[in-house]
Every structure is written in C-alpha cells, then in structure tokens.
Coordinates of C-alpha atoms in Angstrom, one line a residue:
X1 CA -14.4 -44.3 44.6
X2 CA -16.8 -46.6 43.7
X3 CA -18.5 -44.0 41.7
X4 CA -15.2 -42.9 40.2
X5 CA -15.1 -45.8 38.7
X6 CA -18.5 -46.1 36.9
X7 CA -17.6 -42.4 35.4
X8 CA -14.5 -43.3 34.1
X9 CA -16.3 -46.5 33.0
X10 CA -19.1 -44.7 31.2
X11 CA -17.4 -42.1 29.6
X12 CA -15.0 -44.8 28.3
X13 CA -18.0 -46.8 26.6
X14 CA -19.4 -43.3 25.1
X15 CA -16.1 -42.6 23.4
X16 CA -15.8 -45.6 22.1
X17 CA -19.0 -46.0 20.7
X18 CA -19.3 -41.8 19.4
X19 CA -15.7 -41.9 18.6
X20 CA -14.9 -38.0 17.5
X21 CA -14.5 -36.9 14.1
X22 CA -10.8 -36.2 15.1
X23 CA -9.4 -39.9 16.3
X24 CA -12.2 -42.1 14.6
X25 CA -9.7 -43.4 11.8
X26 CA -6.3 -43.9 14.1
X27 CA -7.8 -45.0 18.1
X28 CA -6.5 -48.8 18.5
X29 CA -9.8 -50.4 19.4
X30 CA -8.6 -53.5 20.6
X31 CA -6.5 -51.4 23.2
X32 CA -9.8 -49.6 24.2
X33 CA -11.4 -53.1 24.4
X34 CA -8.8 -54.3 26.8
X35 CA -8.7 -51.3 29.0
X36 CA -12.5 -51.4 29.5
X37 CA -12.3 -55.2 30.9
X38 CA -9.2 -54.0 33.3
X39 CA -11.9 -50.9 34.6
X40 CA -14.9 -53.2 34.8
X41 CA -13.4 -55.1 38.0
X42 CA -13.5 -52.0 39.9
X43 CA -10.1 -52.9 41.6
X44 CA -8.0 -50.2 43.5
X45 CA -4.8 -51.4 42.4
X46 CA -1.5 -51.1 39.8
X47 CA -3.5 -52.3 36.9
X48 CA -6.3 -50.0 37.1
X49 CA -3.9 -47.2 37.4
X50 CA -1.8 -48.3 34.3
X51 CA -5.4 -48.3 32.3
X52 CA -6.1 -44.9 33.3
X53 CA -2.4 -44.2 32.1
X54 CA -2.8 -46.1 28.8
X55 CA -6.1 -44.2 27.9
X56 CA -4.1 -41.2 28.5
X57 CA -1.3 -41.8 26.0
X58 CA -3.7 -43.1 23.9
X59 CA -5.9 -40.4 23.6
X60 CA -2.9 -37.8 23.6
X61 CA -1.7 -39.8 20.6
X62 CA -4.3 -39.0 18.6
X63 CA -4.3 -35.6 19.6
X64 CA -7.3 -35.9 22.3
X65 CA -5.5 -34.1 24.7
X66 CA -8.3 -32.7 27.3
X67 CA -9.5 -36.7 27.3
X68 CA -6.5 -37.8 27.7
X69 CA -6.0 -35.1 30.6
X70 CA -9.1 -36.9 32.2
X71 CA -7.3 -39.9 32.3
X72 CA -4.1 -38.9 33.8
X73 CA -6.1 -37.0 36.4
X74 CA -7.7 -40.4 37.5
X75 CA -4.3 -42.6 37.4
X76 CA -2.8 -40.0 39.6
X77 CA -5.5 -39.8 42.2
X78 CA -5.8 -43.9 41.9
X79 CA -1.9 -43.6 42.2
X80 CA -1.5 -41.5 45.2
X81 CA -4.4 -43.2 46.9
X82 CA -2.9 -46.6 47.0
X83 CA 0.9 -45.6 47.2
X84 CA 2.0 -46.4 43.9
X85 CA 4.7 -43.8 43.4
X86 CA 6.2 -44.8 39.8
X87 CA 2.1 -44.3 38.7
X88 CA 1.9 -41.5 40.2
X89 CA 4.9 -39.7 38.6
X90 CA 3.7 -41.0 35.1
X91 CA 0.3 -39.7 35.5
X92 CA 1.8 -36.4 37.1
X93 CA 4.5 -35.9 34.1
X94 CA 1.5 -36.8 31.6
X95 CA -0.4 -34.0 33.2
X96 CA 2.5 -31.5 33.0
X97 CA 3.3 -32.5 29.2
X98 CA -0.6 -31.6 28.5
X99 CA -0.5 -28.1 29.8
X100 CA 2.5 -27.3 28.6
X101 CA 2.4 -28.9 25.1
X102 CA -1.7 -28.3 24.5
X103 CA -3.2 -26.1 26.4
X104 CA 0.3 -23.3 26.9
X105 CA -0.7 -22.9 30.4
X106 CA 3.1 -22.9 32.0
X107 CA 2.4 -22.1 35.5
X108 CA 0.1 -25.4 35.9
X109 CA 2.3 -27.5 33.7
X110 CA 5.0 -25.9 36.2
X111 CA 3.5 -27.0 39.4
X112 CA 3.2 -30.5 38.1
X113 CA 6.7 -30.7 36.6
X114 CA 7.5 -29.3 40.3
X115 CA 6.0 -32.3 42.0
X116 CA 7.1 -34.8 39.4
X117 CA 10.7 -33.5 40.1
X118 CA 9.8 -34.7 43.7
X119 CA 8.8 -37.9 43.1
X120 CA 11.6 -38.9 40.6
X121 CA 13.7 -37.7 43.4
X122 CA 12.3 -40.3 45.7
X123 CA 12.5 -43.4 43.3
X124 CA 16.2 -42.0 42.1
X125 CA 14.7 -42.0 38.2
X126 CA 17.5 -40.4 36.4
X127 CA 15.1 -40.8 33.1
X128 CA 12.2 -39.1 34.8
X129 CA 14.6 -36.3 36.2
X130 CA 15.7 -35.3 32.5
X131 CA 11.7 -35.5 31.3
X132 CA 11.1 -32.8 34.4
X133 CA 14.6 -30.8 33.7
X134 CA 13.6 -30.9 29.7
X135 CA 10.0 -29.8 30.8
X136 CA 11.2 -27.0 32.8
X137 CA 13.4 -25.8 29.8
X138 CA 10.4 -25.7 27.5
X139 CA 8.7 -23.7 29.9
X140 CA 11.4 -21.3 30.0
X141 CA 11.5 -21.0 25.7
X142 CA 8.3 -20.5 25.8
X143 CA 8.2 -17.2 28.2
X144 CA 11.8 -15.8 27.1
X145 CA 13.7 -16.6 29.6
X146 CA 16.5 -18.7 27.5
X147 CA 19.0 -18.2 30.2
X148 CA 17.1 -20.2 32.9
X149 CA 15.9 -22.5 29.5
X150 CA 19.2 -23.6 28.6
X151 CA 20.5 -24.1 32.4
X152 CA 17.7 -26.5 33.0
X153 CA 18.5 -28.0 29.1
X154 CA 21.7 -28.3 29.9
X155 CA 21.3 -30.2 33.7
X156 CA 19.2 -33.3 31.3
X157 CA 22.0 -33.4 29.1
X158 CA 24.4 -34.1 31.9
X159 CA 22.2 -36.7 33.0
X160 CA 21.8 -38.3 29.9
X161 CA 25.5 -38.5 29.2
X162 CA 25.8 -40.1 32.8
X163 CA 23.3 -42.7 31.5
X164 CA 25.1 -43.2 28.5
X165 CA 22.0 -42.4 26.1
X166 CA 23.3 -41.1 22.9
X167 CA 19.6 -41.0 21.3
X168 CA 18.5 -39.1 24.2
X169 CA 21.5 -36.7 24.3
X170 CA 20.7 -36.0 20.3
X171 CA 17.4 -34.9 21.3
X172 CA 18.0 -32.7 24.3
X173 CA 20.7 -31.1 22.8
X174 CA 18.6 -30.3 19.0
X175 CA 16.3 -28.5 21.9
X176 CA 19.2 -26.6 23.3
X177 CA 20.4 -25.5 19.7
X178 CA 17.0 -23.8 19.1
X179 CA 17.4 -22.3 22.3
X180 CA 20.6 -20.6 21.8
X181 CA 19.3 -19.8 18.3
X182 CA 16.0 -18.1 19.8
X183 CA 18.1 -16.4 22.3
X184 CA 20.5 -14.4 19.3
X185 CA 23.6 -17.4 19.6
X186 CA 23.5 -18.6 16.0
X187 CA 27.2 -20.0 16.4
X188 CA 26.3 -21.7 19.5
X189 CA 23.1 -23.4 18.1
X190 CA 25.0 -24.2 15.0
X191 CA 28.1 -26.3 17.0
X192 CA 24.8 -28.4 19.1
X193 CA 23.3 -28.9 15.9
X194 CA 26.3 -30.4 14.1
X195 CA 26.2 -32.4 16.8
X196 CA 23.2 -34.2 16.7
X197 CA 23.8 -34.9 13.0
X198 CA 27.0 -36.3 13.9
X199 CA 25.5 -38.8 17.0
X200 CA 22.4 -40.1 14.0
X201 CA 24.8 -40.2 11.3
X202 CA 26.9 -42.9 13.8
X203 CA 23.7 -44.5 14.8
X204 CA 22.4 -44.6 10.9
X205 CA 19.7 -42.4 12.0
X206 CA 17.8 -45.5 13.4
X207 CA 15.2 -44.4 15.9
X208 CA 16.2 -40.7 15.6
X209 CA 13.6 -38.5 17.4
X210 CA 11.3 -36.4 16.0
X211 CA 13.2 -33.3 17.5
X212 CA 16.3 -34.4 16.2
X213 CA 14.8 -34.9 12.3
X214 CA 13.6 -31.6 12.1
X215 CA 16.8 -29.6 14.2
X216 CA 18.8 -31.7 11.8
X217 CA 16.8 -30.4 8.3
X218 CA 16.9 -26.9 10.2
X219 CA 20.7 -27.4 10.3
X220 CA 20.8 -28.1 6.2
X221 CA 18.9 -25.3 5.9
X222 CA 21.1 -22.9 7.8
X223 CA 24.3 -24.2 6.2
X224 CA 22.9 -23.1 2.8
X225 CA 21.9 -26.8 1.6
X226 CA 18.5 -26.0 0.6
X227 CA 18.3 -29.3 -0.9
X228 CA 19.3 -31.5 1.4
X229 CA 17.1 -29.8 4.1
X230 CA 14.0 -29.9 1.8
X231 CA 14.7 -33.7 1.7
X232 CA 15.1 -34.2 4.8
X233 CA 11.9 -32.4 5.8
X234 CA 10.2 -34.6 3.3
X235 CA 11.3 -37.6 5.3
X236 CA 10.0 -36.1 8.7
X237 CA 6.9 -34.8 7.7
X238 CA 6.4 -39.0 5.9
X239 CA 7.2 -40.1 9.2
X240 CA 5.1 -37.8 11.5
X241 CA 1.9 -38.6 9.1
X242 CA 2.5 -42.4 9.1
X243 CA 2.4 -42.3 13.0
X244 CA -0.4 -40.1 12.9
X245 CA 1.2 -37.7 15.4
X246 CA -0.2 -34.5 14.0
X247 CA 0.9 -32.0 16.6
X248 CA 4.7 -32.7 14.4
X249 CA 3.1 -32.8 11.6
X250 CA 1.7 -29.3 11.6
X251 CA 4.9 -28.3 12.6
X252 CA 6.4 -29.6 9.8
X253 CA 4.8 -28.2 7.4
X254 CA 5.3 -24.8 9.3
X255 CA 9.5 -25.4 9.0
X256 CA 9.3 -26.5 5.8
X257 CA 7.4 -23.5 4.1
X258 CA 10.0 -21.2 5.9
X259 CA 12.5 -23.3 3.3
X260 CA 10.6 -22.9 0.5
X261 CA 10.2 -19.3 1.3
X262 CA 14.3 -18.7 1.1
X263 CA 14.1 -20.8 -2.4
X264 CA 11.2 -18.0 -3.2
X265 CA 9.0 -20.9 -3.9
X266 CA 6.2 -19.3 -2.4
X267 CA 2.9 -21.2 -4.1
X268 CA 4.8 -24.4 -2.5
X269 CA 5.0 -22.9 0.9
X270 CA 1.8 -21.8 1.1
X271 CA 0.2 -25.1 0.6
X272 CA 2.3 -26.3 3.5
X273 CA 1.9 -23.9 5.8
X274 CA -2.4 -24.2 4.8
X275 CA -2.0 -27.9 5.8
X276 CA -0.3 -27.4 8.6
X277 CA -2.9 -24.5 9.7
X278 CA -6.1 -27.1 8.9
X279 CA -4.6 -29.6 11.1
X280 CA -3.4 -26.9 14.2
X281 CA -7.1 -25.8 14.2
X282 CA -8.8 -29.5 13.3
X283 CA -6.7 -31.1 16.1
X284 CA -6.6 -27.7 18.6
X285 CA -2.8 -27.4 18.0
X286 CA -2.1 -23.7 20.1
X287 CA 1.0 -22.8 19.4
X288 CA 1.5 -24.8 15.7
X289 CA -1.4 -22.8 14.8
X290 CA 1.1 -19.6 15.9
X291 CA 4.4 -21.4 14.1
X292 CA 1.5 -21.8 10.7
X293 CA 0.3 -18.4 11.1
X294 CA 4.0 -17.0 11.3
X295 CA 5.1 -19.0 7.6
X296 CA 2.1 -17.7 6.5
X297 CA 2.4 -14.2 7.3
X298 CA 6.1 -14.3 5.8
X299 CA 4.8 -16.0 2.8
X300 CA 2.3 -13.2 2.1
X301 CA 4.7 -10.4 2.6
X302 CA 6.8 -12.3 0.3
X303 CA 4.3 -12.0 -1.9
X304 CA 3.7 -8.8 -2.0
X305 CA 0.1 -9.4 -0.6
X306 CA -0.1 -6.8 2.2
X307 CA -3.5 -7.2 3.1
X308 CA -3.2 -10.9 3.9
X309 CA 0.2 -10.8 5.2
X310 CA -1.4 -8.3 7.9
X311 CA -4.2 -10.3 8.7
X312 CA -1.7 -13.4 9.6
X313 CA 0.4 -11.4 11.4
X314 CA -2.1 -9.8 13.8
X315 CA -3.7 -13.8 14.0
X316 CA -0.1 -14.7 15.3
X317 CA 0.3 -11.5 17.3
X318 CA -2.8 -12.4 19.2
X319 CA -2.4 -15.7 19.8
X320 CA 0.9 -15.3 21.2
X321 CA -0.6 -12.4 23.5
X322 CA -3.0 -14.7 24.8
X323 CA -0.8 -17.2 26.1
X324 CA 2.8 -15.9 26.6
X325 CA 2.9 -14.8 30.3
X326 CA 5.6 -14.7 32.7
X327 CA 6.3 -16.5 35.7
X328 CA 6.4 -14.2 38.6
X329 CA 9.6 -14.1 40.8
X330 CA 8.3 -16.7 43.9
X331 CA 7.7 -19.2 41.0
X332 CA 11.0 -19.3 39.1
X333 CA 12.7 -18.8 42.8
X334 CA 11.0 -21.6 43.8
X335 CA 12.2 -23.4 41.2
X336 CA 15.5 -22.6 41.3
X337 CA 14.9 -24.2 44.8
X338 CA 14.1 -27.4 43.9
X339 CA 17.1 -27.2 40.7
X340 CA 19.7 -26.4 43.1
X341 CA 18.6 -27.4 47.2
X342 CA 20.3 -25.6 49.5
X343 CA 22.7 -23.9 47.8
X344 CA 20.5 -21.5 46.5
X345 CA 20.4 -18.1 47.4
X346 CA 16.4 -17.5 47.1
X347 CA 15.9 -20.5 49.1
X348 CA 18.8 -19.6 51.7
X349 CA 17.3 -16.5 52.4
X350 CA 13.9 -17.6 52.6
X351 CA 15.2 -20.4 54.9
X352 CA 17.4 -17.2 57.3
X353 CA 14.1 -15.3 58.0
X354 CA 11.8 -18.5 59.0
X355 CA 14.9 -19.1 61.2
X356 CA 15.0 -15.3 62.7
X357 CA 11.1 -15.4 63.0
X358 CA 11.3 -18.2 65.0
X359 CA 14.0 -17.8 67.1
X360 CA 12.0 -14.5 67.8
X361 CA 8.6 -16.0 68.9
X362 CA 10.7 -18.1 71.4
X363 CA 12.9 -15.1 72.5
X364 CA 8.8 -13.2 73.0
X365 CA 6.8 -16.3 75.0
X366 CA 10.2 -16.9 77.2
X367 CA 10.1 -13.1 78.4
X368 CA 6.5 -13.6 78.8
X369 CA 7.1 -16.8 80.9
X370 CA 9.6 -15.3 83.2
X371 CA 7.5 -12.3 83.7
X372 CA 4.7 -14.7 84.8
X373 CA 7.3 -16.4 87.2

C-alpha cells in the first residue's frame, strides 16, 4: 500500500505542477494543496479516503474524467480495505457516474451501480438508492429500453417523495419526461414537465438543477413559446458556464440551436451548436459531441446544404454505432433481481434449478452411500 500511496502522491504533484491545457484556468489550487498534505501522512484511514474522493469530484468537475476515475479507483480500494462502507459507496457511485456519463460504457457503469445498490442497501441510504435507481434509468435511455428506463425512474421518484425532496423530485421527474418523450409519449412527458415548472415556480426556482433548467426551456419550447424558451436557455447555458461545468454546457448549446432551428434562425443555431461541438471534442464530451452533431446535421439540411448535412449525419450515425449496445438478457435479469428480490421471476427461477440441482447431488451420493453399505 505503501507504494500506492507514493503513486497517488506523485501523480498528484505532476498534475499540479503540468496542469492540462483543459482545467488549468478552473482547478481550485488551494484544494489540491490541502489534499496533498492529507496524502503525504500515508495514513490508511477515513481522511485519506475522502482525499482520494475529493480529487475525484474535483477533477470530474472540470471535465478530467479518466483522472478523476483514478481517484475513485483508489478511495474505493482504500475504502473497502479498511471497512469504511459510506467511502466505499461514494467512490463506487463516482465510478459508475464516470462510465456512464464519460466514457458510454453501460455494462461497467452497470456493474458498479449493481454493487453500489448493495451497499446503500446495507447503510439504509434512501439518497444513495435514488442516485443507483436514477443511474440505472440512464442506462436504460441510453440503450432503448424506455420501459425498463422509466420503471427504475419511476422507483427514485417514490423514494424521493417518501423523503419529502421536492428539488430532487423536480429533477428525477424532468428525466422521466424526456424518457416518455424519447419513447413516442409526448402527452405523458408534457404532464411531468408541467410539473417540474410548477415545483421551481413554488420554490422561486432557487437551486433548480441543471436537468430541471433545461426540461423546463424544453417545455416552453414544446408549448409553442419560442420566446420564453430561448430565455430561458439563455439563463442555463449563463449558469452552466459560470460554474464551469462544460459537459451542460455543450449540451446547451445543442437544445438551444434545435430552437433556433424551429424560429429558422439558422446562422444563430449554427454558432451554438459549433460551440457546443468545440467544447464536446476540447473536453472529450461522447455523447454531447452526438447531441452537437445531430443540431448540426438538422441545421444543414435546413439549409439546404446537403453535402454538410451528410457529413454530420454519418459523424452522429457513427458515433452512436460505436457506443450504443445492448445489455444481454443475464444482465438486465440480473438486475431486475436486485430491483425487485425475491419476487422476481428471473431470479425465482434461477433460484428453483439451483434448488433441484441440489437436491439432486444429495439424492446421487445417498444412493451411492447405501450401495457402499
């Protein structure tokens, strides 16, 4: 461990002192500062693990995901070793959010969310239950499977209204509206919608999440107030900048040439959807550099500009080839396993034949043995 430590401690000092090109501007220094005093004790304990975890966010932050994946990697191996379960479910969720969100990879960001689910079981986290459940729905968007999407949505809304959470309800259900949108249920998505409008108009829209600012402008938008959407697009794309989350703001500017597109203000949209584009591919961005390439390909055909609409278009095609896969049957039953215990029929049947199996091998060696006798 000993040597874990003086990696972790050395790669730390050579980021700090070659900071990339990417997070020069926006790392907090005096964080990194701090963190490298708590790993320069060498101590197998809480703290060390809640450095490692701290680097992580830190680095995700600023959009230095496979970093930031380094780090998680260490808090949970830390974690695990020295039986610190609530660091061990952060680092595992952290891990899961990465694949997913960064690197599209849904069968590892699966297997994590899988063990987090676990863990949050055993410490009785109803927060880090809806994190897993709204995890898993992603997943499901993400591979067409808006069924399964919006059942595991649906379970972290529950929770959340048991908690009493009316930000996090907003957020979960602005997630669910896309999903019945993506899956053909305009009326459905637009019912959830006006609902999270109506929870941050009550609440002033103080602290309203990044989800819930954009579903909200995409709710304008489909109501026909071109206006009000572009406005409040405006605001989200301020906000995402200011906080230097650029993973929102390519996204942005993806949503909000789609709107200037409809108001056939196409030089407008193109600049968006460019800017969005530079930052997907500056900051590795997989699937906002898909959302970009999609405005942009709409744009062009808009345009009348076949042969760059084409080029787009077979850019988005590809990149969506090259990381939309599905989930084979063992995996999503396995899932279903751990969403709904015994009551399952997957795992009830899987459960029958390890019984009959068994009961079999003692039914064989007691024939054997009384043959013997």
């Amino acid at each position: 461990m000993y040597y874990r430590y003086l990696y972790s401690l050395f790669f730390l000092v050579i980021l700090v002192a070659t900071p990339s090109p990417t997070c020069a501007q926006s790392i907090d220094s005096l964080k990194l500062d701090t963190l490298i005093d708590v790993l320069t004790l060498q101590k197998e304990d809480v703290r060390t693990v809640n450095a490692y975890l701290s680097l992580s966010d830190e680095y995700v932050r600023v959009s230095e995901h496979t970093i930031g994946l380094t780090y998680a990697d260490l808090a949970k191996e830390l974690a695990h070793k020295i039986s610190y379960k609530e660091g061990e479910l952060e680092a595992t969720l952290n891990m899961a959010h990465i694949y997913l969100n960064y690197h599209l990879d849904f069968k590892k960001s699966t297997n994590y969310y899988d063990e987090a689910l676990q863990l949050a079981e055993e410490l009785n986290s109803d927060e880090d239950k809806v994190r897993v459940y709204r995890g898993y729905s992603l997943v499901y968007t993400f591979v067409n499977d808006y069924q399964l999407a919006i059942s595991f949505n649906q379970k972290a809304i529950e929770i959340a209204e048991n908690m009493n959470d009316d930000q996090l309800i907003s957020d979960l259900t602005a997630y669910g509206g896309s999903m019945y949108e993506e899956s053909g249920d305009t009326a459905k998505a637009l019912e959830m919608y006006q609902t999270v409008e109506s929870i941050e108009a009550e609440h002033n829209f103080i602290n309203t999440s990044f989800a819930s600012l954009v579903m909200i402008a995409h709710y304008y938008f489909l109501e026909g107030d071109i206006e009000r959407s572009l406005q409040m697009y405006r605001s989200a794309i301020t906000k995402f900048e200011r906080l230097h989350d650029y993973r929102w703001t390519s996204y942005g500017h993806a949503e909000i040439a789609k709107v200037h597109i409809a108001d056939s203000n196409y030089d407008v949209a193109e600049k968006h959807a460019l800017a969005g584009l530079e930052l997907a591919h500056k900051f590795d961005l997989r699937k906002e550099r898909a959302d970009n390439y999609h405005s942009l390909s709409l744009i062009y055909k808009a345009k009348g500009d076949e042969i760059k609409h084409k080029k787009f278009q077979k850019a988005y095609t590809a990149l969506l080839d090259s990381v939309i896969v599905d989930i084979d049957p063992r995996e999503v039953g396995e899932l279903n396993g751990i969403q709904e215990g015994s009551n399952n029929p997957y795992s009830q049947i899987k459960s029958l034949v390890v019984i009959l199996i068994l009961t079999g091998i003692v039914v064989f060696l007691a024939g054997i043995f009384r043959k013997k006798r």
